[in-house]
PDB file of C-alpha atoms in Angstrom:
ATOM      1  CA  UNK A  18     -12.130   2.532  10.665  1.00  0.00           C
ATOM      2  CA  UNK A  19     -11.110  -0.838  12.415  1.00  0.00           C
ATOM      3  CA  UNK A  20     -12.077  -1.544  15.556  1.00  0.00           C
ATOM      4  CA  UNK A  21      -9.905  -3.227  18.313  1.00  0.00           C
ATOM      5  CA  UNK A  22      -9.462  -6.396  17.906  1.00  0.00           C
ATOM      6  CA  UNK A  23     -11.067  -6.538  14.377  1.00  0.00           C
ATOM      7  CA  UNK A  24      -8.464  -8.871  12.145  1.00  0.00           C
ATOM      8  CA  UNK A  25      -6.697  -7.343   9.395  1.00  0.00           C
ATOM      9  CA  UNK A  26      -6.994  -9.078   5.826  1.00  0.00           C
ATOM     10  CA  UNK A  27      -4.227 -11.501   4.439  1.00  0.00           C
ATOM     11  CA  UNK A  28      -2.545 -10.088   0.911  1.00  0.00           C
ATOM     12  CA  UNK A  29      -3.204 -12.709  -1.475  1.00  0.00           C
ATOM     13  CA  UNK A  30      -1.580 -12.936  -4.491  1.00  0.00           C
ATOM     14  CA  UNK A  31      -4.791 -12.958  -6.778  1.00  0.00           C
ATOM     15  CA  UNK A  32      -5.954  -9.784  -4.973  1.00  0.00           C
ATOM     16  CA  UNK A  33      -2.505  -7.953  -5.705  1.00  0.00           C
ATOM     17  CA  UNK A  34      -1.898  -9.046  -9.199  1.00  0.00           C
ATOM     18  CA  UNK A  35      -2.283  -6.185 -11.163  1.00  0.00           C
ATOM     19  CA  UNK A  36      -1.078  -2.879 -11.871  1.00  0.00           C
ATOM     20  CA  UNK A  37      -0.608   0.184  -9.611  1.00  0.00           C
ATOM     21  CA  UNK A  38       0.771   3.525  -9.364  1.00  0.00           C
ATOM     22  CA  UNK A  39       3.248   4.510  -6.528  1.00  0.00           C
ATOM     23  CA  UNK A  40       2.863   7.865  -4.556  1.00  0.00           C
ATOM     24  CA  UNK A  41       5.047   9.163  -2.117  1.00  0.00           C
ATOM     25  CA  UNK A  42       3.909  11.998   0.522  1.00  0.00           C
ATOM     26  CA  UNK A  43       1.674  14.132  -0.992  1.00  0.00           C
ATOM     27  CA  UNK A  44       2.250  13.193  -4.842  1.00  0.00           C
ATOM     28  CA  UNK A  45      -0.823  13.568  -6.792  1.00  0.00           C
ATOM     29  CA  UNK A  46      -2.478  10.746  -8.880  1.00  0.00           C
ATOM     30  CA  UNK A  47      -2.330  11.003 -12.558  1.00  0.00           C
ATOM     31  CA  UNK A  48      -4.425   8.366 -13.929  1.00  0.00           C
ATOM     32  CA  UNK A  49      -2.957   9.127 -17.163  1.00  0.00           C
ATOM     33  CA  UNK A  50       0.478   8.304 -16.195  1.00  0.00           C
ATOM     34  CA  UNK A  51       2.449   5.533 -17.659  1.00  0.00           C
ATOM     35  CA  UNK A  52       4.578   5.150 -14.796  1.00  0.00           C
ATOM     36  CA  UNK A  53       3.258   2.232 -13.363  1.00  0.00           C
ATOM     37  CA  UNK A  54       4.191  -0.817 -11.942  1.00  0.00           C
ATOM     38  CA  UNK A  55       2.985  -4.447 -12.365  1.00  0.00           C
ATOM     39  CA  UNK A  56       2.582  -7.118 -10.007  1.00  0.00           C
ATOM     40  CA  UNK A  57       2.579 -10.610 -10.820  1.00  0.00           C
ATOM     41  CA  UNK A  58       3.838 -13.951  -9.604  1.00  0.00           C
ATOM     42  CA  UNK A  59       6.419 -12.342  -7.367  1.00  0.00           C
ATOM     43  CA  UNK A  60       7.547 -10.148  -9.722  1.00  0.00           C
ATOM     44  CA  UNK A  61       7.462  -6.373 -11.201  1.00  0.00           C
ATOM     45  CA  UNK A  62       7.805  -4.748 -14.199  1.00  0.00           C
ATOM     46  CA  UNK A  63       7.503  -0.626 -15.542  1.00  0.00           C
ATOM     47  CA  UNK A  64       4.433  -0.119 -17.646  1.00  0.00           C
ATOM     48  CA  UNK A  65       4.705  -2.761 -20.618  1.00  0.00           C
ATOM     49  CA  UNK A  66       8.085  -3.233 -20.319  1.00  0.00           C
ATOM     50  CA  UNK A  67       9.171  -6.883 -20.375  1.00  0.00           C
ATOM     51  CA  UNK A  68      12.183  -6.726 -18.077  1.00  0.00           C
ATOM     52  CA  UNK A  69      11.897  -7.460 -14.519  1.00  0.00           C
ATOM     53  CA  UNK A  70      12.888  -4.470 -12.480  1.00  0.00           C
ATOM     54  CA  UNK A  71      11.924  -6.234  -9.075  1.00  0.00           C
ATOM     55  CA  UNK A  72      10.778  -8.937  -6.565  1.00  0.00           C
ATOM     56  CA  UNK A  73       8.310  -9.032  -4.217  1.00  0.00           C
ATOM     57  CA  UNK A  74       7.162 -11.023  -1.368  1.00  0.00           C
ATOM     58  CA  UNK A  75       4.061 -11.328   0.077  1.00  0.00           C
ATOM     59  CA  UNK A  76       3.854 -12.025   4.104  1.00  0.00           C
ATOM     60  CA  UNK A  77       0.544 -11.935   5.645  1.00  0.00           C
ATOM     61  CA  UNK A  78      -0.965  -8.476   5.514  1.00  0.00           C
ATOM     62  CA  UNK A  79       2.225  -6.389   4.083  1.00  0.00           C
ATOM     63  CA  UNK A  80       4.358  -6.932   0.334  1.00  0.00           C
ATOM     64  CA  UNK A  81       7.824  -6.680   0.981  1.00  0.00           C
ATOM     65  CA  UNK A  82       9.357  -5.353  -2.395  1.00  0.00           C
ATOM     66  CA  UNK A  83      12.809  -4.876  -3.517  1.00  0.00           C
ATOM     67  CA  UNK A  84      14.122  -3.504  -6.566  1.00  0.00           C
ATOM     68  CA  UNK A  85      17.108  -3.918  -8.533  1.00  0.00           C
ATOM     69  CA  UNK A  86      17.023  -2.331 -11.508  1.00  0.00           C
ATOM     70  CA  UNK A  87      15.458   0.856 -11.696  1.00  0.00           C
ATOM     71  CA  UNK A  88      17.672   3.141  -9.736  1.00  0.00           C
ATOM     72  CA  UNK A  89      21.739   2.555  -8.488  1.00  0.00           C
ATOM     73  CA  UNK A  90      20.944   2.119  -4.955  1.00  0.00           C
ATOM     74  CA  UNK A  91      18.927  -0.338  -3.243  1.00  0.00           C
ATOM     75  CA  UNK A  92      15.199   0.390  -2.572  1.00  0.00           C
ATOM     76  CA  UNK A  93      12.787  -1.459  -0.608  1.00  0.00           C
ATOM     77  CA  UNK A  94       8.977  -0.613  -0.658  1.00  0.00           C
ATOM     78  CA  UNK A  95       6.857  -1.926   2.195  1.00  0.00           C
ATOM     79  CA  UNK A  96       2.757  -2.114   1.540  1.00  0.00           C
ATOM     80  CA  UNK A  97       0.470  -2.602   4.083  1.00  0.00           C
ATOM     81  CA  UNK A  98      -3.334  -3.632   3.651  1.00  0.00           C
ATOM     82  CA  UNK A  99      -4.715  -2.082   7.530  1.00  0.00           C
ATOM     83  CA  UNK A 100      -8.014  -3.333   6.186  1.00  0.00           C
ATOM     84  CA  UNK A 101     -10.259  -6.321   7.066  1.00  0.00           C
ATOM     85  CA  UNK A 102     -10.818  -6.669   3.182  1.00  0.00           C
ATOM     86  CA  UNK A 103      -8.253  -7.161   0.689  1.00  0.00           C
ATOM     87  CA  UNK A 104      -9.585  -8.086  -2.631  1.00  0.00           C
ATOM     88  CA  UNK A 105      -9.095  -7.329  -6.648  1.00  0.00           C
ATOM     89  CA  UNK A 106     -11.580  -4.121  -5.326  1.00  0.00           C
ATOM     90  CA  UNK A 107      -8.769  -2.800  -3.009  1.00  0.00           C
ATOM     91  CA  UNK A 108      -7.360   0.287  -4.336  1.00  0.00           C
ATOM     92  CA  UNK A 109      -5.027   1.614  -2.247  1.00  0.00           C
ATOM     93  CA  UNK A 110      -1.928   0.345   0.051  1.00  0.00           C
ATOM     94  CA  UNK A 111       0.258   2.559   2.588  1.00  0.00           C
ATOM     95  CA  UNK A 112       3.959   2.481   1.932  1.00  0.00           C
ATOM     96  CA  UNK A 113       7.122   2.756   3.621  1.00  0.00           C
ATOM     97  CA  UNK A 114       9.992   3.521   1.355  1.00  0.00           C
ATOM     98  CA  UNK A 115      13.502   3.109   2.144  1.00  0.00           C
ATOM     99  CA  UNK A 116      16.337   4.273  -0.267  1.00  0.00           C
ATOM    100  CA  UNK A 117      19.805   2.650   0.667  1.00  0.00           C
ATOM    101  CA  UNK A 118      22.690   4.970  -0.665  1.00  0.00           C
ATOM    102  CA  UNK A 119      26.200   3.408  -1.453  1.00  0.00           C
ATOM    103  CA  UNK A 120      27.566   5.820   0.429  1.00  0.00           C
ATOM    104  CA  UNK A 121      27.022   4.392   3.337  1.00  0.00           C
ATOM    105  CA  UNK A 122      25.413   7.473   4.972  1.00  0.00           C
ATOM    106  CA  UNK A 123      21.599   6.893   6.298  1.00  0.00           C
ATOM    107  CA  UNK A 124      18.672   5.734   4.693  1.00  0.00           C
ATOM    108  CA  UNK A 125      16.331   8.159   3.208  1.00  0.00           C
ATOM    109  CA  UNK A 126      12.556   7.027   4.013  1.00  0.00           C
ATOM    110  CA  UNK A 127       9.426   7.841   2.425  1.00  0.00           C
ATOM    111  CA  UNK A 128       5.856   7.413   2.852  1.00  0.00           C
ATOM    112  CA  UNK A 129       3.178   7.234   0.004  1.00  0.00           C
ATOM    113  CA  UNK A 130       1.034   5.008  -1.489  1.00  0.00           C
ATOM    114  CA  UNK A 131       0.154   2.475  -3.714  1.00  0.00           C
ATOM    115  CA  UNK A 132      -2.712   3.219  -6.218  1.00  0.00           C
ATOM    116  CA  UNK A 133      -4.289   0.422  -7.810  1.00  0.00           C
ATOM    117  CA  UNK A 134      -4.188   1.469 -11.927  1.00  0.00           C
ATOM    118  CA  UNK A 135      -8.164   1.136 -13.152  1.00  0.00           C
ATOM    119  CA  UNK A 136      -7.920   0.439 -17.401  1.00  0.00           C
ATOM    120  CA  UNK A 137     -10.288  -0.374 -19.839  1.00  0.00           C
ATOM    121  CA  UNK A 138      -9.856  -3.434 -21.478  1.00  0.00           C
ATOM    122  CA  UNK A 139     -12.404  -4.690 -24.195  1.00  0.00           C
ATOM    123  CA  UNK A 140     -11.986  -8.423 -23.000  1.00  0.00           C
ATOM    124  CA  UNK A 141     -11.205 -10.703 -20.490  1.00  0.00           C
ATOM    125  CA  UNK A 142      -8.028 -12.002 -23.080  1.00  0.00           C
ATOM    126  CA  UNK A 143      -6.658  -8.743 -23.001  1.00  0.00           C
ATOM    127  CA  UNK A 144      -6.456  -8.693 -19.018  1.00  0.00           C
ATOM    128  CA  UNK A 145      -4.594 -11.786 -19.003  1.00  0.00           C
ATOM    129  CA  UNK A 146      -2.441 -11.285 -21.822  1.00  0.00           C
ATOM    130  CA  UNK A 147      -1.367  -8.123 -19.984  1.00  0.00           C
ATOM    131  CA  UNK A 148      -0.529 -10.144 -17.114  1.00  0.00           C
ATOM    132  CA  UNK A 149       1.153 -12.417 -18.472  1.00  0.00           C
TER     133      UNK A 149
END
């Protein structure tokens, strides 16, 4: 646990690159799953998909992310680090989830997590073409 007055770590884009799984509440991890999502240069895809399903914006210790193609209402996920780390080892971010309907009527919001995805590769090419 932190201490007061102990600083929490900036998000870095390195450190975040990647892929992760996204839990909300109580949602159990499925390592197995191919629901995940992948982070890179400000952007984020499903899985191996090509298409870019999102944007994301990196301010200090939280990711601001926004997506706009998965689901017919707006949805913005929030992640915050609350660590004095935050490195490719970090494997876990808290979330705040808001779904806007186009209804007008109020928000939903949901808590979670995101889960960074640990694979296998059998070289360093394959990581990067991955990412690419």
């Amino acid at each position: 646990m932190i201490g007061m007055g102990a600083r929490i770590a900036t998000i870095t884009e390195d450190a975040l690159r990647g892929e992760w799984f996204y839990l909300e509440e109580e949602q159990s991890l499925d390592r197995t799953a191919m629901n995940f999502f992948v982070l890179r240069a400000g952007e984020i895809r499903v899985g191996e998909a090509a298409e870019v399903v999102g944007t994301y914006n990196i301010e200090g210790d939280r990711v601001v992310i926004t997506f706009h193609r998965t689901i017919p209402f707006k949805t913005t996920i929030t992640l915050s680090n609350g660590q004095s780390v935050f490195d490719p080892a970090t494997d876990v971010l808290s979330s705040s989830t808001i779904y806007t309907l186009p209804d007008g009527s109020d928000p939903l919001r949901m808590y979670g997590s995101f889960v960074r995805r640990i694979a296998d590769f059998p070289s360093a090419d394959d990581v990067r073409g991955r990412l690419r």
